[in-house]
Coordinates of C-alpha atoms in Angstrom, one line a residue:
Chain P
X30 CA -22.9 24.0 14.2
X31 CA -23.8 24.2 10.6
X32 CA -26.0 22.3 8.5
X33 CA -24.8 19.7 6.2
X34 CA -25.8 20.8 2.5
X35 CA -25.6 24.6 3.6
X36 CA -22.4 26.4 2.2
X37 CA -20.1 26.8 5.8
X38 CA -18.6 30.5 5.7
X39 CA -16.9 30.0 8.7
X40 CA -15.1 27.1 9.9
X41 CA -11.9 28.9 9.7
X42 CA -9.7 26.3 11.5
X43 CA -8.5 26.7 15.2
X44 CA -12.1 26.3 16.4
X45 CA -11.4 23.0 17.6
X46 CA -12.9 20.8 14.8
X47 CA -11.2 17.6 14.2
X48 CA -12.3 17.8 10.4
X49 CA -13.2 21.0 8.3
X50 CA -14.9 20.9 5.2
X51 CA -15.7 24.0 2.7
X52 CA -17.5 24.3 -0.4
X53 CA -16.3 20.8 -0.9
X54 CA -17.6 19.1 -4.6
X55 CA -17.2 15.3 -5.5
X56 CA -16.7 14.4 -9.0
X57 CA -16.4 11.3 -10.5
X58 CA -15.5 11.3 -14.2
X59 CA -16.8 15.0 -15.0
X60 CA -19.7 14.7 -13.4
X61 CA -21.2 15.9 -10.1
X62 CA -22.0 13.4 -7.6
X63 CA -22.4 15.5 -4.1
X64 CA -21.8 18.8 -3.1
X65 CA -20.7 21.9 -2.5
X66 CA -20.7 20.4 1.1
X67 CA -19.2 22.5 4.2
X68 CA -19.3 21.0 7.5
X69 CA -17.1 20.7 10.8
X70 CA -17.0 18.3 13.0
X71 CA -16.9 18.7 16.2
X72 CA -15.5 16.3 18.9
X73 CA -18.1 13.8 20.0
X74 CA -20.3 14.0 16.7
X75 CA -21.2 11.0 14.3
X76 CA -22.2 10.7 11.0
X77 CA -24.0 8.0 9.2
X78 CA -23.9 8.4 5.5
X79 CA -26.3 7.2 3.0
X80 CA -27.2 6.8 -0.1
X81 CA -28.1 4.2 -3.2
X82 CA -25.1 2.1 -5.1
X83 CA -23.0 4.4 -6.5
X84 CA -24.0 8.0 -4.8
X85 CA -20.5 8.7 -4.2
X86 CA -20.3 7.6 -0.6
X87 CA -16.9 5.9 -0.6
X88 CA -15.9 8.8 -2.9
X89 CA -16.6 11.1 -0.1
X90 CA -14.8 9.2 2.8
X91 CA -11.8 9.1 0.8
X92 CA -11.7 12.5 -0.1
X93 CA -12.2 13.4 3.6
X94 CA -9.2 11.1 4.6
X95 CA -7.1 12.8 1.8
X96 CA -6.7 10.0 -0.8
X97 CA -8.7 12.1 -3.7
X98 CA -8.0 15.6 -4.5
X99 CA -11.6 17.0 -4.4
X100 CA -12.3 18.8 -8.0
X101 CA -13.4 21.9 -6.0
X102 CA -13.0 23.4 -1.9
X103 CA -11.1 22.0 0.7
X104 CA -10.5 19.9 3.5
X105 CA -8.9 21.0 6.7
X106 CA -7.9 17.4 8.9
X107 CA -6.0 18.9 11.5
X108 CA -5.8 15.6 13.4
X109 CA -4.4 12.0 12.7
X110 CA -7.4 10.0 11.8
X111 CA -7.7 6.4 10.5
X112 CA -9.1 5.5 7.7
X113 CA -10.8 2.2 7.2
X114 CA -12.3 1.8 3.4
X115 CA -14.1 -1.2 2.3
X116 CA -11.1 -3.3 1.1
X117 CA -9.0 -5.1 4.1
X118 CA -5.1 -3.8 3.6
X119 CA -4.1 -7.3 4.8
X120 CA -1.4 -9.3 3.3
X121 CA -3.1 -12.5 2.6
X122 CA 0.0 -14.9 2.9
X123 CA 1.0 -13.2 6.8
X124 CA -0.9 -14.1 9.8
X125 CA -3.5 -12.1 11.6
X126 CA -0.7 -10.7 14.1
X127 CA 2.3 -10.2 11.3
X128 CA -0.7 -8.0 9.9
X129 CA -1.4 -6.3 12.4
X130 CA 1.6 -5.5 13.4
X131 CA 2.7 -3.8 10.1
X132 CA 0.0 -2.1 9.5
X133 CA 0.5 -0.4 13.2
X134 CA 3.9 0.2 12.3
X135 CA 3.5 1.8 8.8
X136 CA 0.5 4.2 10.3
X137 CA 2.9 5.6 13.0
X138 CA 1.5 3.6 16.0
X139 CA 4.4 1.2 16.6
X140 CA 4.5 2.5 19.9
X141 CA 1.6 -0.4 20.4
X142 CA 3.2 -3.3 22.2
X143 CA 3.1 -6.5 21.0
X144 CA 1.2 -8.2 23.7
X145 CA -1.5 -5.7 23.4
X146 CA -2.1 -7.1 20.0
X147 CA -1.6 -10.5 21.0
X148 CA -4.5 -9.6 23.6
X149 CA -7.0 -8.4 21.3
X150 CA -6.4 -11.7 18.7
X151 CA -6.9 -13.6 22.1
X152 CA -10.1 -11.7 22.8
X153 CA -11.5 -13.0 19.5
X154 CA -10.0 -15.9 19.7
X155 CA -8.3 -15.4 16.2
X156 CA -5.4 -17.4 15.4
X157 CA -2.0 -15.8 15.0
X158 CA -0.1 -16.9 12.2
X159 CA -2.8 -19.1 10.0
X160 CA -2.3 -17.1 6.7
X161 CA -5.0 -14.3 6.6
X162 CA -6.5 -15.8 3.4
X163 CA -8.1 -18.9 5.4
X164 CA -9.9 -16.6 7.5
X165 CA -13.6 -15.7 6.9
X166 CA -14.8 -12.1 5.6
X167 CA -15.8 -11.6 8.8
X168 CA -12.8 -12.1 11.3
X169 CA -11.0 -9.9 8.0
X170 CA -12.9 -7.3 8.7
X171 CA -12.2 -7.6 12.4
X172 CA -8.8 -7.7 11.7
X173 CA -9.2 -4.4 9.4
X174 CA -11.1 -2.6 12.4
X175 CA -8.5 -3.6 14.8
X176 CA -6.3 -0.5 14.6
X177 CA -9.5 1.5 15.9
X178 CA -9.1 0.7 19.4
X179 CA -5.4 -0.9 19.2
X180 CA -3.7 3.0 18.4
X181 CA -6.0 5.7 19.4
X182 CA -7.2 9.0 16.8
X183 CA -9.4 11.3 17.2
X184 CA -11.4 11.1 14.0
X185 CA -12.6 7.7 12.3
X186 CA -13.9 7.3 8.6
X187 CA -15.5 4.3 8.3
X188 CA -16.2 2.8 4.9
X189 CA -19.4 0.2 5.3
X190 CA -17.4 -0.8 9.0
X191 CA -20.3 -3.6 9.0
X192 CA -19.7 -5.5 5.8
X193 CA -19.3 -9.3 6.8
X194 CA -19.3 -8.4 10.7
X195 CA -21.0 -11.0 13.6
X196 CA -23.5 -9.6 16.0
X197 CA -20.6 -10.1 18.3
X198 CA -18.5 -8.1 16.1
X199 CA -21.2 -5.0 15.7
X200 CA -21.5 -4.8 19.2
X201 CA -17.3 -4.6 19.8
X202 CA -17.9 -1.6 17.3
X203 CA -20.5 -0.2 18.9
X204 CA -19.4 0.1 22.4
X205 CA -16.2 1.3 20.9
X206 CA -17.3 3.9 19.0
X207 CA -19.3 4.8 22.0
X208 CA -16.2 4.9 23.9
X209 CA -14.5 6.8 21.2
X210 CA -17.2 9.6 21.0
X211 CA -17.6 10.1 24.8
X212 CA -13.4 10.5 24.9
X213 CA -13.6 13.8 22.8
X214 CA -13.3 11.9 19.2
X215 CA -15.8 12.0 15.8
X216 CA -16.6 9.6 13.3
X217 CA -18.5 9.2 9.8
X218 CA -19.1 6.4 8.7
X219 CA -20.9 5.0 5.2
X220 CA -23.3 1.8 5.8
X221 CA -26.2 0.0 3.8
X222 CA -27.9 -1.3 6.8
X223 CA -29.3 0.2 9.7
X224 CA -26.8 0.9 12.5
X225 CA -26.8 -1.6 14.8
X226 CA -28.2 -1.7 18.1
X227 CA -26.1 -0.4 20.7
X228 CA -24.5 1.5 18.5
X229 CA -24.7 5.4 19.4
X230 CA -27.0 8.1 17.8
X231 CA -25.4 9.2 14.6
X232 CA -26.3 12.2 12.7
X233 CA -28.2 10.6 9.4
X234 CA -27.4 12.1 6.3
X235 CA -28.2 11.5 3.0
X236 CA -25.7 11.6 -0.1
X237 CA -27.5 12.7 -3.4
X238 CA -27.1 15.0 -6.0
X239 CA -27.7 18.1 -4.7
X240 CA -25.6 17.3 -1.5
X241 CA -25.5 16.0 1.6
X242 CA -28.9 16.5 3.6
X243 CA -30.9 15.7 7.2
X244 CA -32.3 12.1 5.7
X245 CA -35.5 13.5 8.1
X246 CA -35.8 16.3 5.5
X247 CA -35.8 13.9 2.9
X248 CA -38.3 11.7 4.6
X249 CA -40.6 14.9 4.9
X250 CA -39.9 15.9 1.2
X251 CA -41.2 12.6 0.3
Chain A
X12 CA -1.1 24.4 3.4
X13 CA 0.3 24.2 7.0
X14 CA -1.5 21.1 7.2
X15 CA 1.4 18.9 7.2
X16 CA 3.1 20.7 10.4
X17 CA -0.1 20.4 11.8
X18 CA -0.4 17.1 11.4
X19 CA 2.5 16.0 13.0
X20 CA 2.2 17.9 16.2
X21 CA -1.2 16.0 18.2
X22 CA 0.4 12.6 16.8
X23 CA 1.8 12.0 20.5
X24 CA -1.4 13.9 22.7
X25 CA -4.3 12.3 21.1
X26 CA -3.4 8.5 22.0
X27 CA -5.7 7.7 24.9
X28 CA -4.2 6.4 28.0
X29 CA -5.8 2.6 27.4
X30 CA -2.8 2.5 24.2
X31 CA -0.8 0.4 25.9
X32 CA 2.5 1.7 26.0
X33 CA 6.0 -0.3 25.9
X34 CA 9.2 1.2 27.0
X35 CA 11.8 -1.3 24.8
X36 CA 9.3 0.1 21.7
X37 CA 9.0 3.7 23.2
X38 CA 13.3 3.6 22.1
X39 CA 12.3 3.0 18.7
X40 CA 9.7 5.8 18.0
X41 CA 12.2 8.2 19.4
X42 CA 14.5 7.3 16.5
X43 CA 13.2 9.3 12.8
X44 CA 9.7 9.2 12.8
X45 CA 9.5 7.6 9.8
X46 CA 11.9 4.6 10.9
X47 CA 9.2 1.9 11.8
X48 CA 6.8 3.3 8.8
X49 CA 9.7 2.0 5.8
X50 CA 10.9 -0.7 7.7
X51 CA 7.3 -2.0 8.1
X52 CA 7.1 -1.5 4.2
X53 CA 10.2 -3.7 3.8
X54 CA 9.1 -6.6 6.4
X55 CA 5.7 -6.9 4.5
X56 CA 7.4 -7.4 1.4
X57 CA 10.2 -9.9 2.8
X58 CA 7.9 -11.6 4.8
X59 CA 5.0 -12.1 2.0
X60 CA 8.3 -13.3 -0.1
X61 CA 9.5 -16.1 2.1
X62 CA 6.2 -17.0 2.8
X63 CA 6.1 -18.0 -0.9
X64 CA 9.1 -19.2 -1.6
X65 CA 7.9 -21.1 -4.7
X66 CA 7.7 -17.6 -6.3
X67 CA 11.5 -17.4 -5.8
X68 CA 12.2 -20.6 -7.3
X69 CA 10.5 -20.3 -10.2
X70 CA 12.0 -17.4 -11.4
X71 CA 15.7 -18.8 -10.5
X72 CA 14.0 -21.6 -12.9
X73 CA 12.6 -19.3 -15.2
X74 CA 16.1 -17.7 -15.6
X75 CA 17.8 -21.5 -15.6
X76 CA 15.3 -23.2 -18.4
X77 CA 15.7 -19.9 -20.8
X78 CA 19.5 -19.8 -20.2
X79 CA 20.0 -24.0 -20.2
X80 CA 17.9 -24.5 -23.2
X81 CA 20.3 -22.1 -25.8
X82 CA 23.0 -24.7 -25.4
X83 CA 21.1 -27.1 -26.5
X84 CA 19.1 -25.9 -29.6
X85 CA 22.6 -24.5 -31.0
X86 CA 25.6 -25.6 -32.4
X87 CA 27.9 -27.7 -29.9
X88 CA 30.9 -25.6 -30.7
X89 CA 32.4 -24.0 -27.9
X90 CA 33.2 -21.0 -30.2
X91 CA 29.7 -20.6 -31.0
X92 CA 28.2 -20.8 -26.8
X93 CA 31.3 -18.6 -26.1
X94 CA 30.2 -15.9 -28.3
X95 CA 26.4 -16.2 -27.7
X96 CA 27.2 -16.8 -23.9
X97 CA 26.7 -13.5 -22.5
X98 CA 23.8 -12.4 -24.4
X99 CA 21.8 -14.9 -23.6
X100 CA 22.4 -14.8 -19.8
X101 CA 21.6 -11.0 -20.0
X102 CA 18.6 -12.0 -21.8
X103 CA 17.7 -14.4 -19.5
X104 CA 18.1 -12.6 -16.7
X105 CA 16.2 -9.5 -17.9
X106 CA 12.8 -11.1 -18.6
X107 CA 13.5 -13.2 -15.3
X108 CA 13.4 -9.9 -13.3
X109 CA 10.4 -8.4 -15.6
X110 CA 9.0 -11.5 -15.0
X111 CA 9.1 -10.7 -10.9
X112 CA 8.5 -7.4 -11.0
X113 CA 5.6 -7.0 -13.4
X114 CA 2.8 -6.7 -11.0
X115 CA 4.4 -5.4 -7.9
X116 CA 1.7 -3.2 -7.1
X117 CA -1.4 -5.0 -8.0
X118 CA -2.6 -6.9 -5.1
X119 CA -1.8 -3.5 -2.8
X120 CA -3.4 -1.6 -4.6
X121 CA -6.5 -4.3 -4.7
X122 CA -6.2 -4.6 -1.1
X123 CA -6.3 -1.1 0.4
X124 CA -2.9 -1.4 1.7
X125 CA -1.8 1.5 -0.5
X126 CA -3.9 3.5 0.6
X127 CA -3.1 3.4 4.0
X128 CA 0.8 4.0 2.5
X129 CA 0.0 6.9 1.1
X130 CA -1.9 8.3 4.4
X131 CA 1.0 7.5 6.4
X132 CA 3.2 9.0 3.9
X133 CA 0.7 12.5 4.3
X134 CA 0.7 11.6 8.2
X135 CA 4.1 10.2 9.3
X136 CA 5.7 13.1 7.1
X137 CA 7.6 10.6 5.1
X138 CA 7.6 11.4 1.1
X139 CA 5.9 8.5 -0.6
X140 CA 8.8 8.3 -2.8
X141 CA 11.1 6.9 0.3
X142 CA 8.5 4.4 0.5
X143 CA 8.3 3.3 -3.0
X144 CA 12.3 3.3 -2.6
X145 CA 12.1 0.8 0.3
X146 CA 10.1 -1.7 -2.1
X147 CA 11.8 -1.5 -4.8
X148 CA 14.9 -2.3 -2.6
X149 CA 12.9 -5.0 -1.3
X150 CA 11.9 -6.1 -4.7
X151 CA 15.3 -6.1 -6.3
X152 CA 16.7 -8.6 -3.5
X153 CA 14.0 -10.8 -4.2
X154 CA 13.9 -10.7 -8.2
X155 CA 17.8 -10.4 -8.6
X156 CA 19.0 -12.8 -5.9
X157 CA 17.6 -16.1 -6.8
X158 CA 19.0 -15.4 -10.3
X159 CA 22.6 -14.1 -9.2
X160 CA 22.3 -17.3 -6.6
X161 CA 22.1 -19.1 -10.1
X162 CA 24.0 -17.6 -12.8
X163 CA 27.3 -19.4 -12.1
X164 CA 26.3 -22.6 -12.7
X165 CA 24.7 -21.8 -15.7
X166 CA 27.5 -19.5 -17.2
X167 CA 29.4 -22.9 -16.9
X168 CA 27.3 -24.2 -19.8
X169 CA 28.9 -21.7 -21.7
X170 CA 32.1 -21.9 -20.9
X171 CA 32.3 -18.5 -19.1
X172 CA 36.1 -18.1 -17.2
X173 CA 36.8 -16.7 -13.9
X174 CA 36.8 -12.8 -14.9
X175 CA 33.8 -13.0 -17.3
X176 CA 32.0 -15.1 -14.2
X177 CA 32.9 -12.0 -11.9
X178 CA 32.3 -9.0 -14.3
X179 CA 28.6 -11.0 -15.4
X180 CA 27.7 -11.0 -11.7
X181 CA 29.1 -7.5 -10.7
X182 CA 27.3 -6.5 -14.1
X183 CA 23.6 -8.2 -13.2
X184 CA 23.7 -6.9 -9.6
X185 CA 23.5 -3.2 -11.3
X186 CA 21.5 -4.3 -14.0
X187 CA 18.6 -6.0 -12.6
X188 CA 18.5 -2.9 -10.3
X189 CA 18.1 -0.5 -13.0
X190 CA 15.5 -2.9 -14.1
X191 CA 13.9 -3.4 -11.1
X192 CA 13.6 0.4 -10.6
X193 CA 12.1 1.1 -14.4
X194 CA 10.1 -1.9 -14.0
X195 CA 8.5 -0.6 -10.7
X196 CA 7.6 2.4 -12.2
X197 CA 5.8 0.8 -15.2
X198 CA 4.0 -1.7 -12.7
X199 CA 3.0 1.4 -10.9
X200 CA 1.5 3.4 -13.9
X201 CA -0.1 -0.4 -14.6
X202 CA -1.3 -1.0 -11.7
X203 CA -5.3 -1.9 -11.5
X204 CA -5.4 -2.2 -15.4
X205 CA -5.9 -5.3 -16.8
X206 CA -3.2 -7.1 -18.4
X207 CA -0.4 -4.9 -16.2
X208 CA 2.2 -7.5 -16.7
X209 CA 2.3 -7.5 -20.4
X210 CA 1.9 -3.4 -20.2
X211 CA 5.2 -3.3 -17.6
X212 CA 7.1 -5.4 -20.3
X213 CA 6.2 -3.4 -23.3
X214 CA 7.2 -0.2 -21.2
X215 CA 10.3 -1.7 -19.8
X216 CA 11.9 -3.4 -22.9
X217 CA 13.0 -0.1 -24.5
X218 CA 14.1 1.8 -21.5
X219 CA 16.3 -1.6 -20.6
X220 CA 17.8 -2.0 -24.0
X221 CA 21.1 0.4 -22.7
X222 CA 21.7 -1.9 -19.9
X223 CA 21.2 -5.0 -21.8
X224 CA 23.6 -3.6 -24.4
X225 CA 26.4 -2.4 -21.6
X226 CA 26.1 -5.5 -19.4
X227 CA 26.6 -7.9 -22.0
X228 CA 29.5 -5.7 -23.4
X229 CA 31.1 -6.3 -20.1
X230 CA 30.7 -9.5 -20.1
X231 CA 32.6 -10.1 -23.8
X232 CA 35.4 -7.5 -22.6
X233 CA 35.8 -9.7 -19.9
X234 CA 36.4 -12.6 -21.4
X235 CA 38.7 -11.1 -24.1
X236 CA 40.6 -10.6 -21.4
X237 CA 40.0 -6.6 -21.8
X238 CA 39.0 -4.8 -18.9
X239 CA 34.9 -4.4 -18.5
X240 CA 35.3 -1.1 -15.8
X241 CA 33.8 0.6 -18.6
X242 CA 30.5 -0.9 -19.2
X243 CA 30.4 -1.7 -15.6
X244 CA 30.8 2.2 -14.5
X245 CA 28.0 3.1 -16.9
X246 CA 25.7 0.6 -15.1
X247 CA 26.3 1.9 -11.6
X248 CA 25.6 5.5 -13.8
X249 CA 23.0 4.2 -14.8
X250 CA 21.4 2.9 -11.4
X251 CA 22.9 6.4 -10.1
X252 CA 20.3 7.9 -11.8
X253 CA 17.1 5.5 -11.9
X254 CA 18.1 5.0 -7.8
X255 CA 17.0 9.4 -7.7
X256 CA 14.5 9.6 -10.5
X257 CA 12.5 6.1 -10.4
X258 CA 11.0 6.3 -6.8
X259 CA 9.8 9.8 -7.2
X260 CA 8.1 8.9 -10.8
X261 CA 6.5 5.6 -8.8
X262 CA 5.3 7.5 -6.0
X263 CA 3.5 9.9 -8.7
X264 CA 1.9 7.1 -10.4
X265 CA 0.9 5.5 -7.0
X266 CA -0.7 8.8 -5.7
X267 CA -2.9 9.0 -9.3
X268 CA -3.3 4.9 -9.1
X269 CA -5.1 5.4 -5.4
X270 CA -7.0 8.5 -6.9
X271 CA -9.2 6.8 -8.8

């Protein structure tokens, strides 16, 4: 396993990581903001990236998940993975389930039956066609976590997966992203607040200027 | 990179056996991949579209107040409406689809539903452009019908006969693709800028002028009793060509527009 911050010179592919990363450098307008970074990781390992307003954290996720070209080094996502970034990709005007079901659909999953989703809208007693815009942040972000556990993928990038979530809520996340490790996946996820409880033991790292490093170092350092 | 082979081969291994599998869709996946991923793209849009149907109407209304108001504020002469007819429905018409089309992108983009278009684009294996091509297909039935639905009755105000009627509707069909297409592209170098609606326009009016110019000509051939096959072949050239060239320009601007 190598060490976030420290340059990987191996991580060749076909080593069964779900996501390589080499010499990997995030820029946002010329300048630096993180990097080089060179990780793997390996199924059942979890991230949890942080860092003040504007360290590049959402930057980073969306590189990873392949929406920004990174201005130097690579990344190797051999696997389907979903990405779930701050904003909700819901159509406010559709209900929860027309949502839903789209979204599925458009990411490859519509082998998801219907009654599945109808299921999980049940489970949180969300209502199924009230136009998405009369529901609160919170049941949004439900709905925008929803494809976690609705169409299975090995790798999750979470961007602040908290924001606007009930206790009820953090918990669904947490046993699911319990579930998710123990089955062989990874995640990373960014997050302001301390993970919640329940939630398991994620790798802490801290996003600054001269990279990604243990946040235990930087406690130490301090 | 092999990355995109890659990709596509643990799509059907990974799903964990809790993914609650249904045979009647199971038909469907089996069909291109990329089936369910465009028509998805199209169903949003439709849906969204008739969930708002005030949005239709008021640019059916747009297109009737711009069009019905020239009558009035010129001379009653039927020479006169007769020879300014078909220009002004063209005009009409245009700024009625600009109108519609102006900020296509912007609330997708706002919304994050872009970006998960362009991952299942890199993940399904289905160009972006298709999918940009599915909207704007979407788009032009939504911005085109309402005024096609209208433009007879408002061609009577000018006194429009039978051929000219036919040849102006054949004539906007084309059209207002052509402009739909350009006009997507413009909303999608626009898009998440401030003021994208005026920015579409001022990109669109000069790239539209040619069809504004053919479809009208139609249109006065027409009622001369000349035949319009003409003007009308140029259109369907001219959508020939936006119909290859637009959705790979959109999906270019899209891909830098969820870049930043």
């Amino acid at each position: 396993m190598t060490i976030p911050g420290a340059v990987s010179g191996r991580g060749q592919g076909g080593s069964g990581a779900l996501l390589t990363v080499v010499k990997l450098v995030g820029e946002r307008q010329g300048l630096r903001l993180w990097g080089p970074l060179g990780f793997e990781l390996m199924p059942g390992r979890a991230v949890h990236v942080q860092g003040p307003n504007g360290c590049g954290k959402t930057t980073l996720l969306r590189t990873l998940a392949g929406l920004r070209r990174p201005a130097l080094g690579e990344v190797r996502l051999p696997v389907p993975c979903w990405f779930i970034g701050h904003a909700t990709p819901l159509a406010e005007d559709l209900g929860a389930f027309a949502n839903l079901r789209l979204w599925l659909d458009l990411a490859g999953a519509a082998a998801v039956a219907d009654a599945g989703l109808h299921a999980w809208l049940r489970h949180w007693s969300l209502p199924t066609e009230r136009p998405v815009r009369q529901l609160s942040a919170g049941q949004r972000r439900k709905l925008a976590l929803a494809p976690l556990t609705l169409a299975a993928r090995p790798l999750w990038l979470l961007d602040e997966p908290f924001d606007a979530l009930d206790q009820a809520g953090c918990a669904w996340l947490a046993q699911a992203a319990a579930a998710h490790l123990a089955g062989g996946g990874a995640l990373l996820l960014s997050s302001h607040q301390a993970l919640p409880e329940g939630f398991p033991p994620c790798e802490p790292w801290w996003l600054g200027a001269r990279g990604a490093r243990k946040a235990a170092a930087v406690a130490e350092a301090a | 990179m092999s990355g995109e082979a890659r990709l596509g081969v643990p799509a059907g291994g990974v799903r964990s056996p809790v993914e609650l599998i249904d045979p009647a869709r199971q038909i469907d996946v089996a069909a291109p991949a990329w089936a369910p991923t465009l028509r998805a793209v199209a169903r949003r849009e439709w849906l969204t579209a008739v969930r708002r149907p005030g949005d239709l109407l008021w640019h059916a209304g747009f297109f009737v107040m711009v069009a019905a108001l020239f009558p009035l504020s010129l001379r009653p002469d039927p020479a006169t409406l007769l020879l300014l007819g078909p220009g002004v429905l063209w005009v009409a018409a245009l700024l009625a689809v600009l109108l519609a089309t102006g900020r296509l992108f912007h609330d997708d983009l706002k919304s994050g539903w872009l970006d998960q278009c362009v991952l299942a684009s890199a993940a399904a294996g289905v160009p972006l452009a298709l999918i940009v091509a599915a909207r704007m297909a979407v788009q032009w039935l939504l911005a085109a019908g309402p005024v096609l639905a209208v433009a007879p009755l408002v061609a009577l105000q000018f006194g429009l006969n039978a051929a000219a009627l036919g040849v102006l509707l054949a004539g906007l069909a084309l059209g207002s693709a052509v402009l739909v297409a350009l006009a997507s592209v413009a909303a999608a170098l626009a898009a998440g800028l401030r003021g994208a609606a005026l920015l579409t326009m001022l990109m669109v009016l000069p790239m539209a002028a040619p069809v504004l110019v053919f479809g009208a000509l139609a249109v006065h051939a027409a009622q001369g009793g000349a035949p319009a096959g003409a003007e009308l072949s140029l259109l369907g050239a001219m959508l020939a060509a936006a119909a290859l060239v637009c959705p790979v320009l959109g999906a270019l601007a899209l891909r830098s527009a969820t870049e930043a």
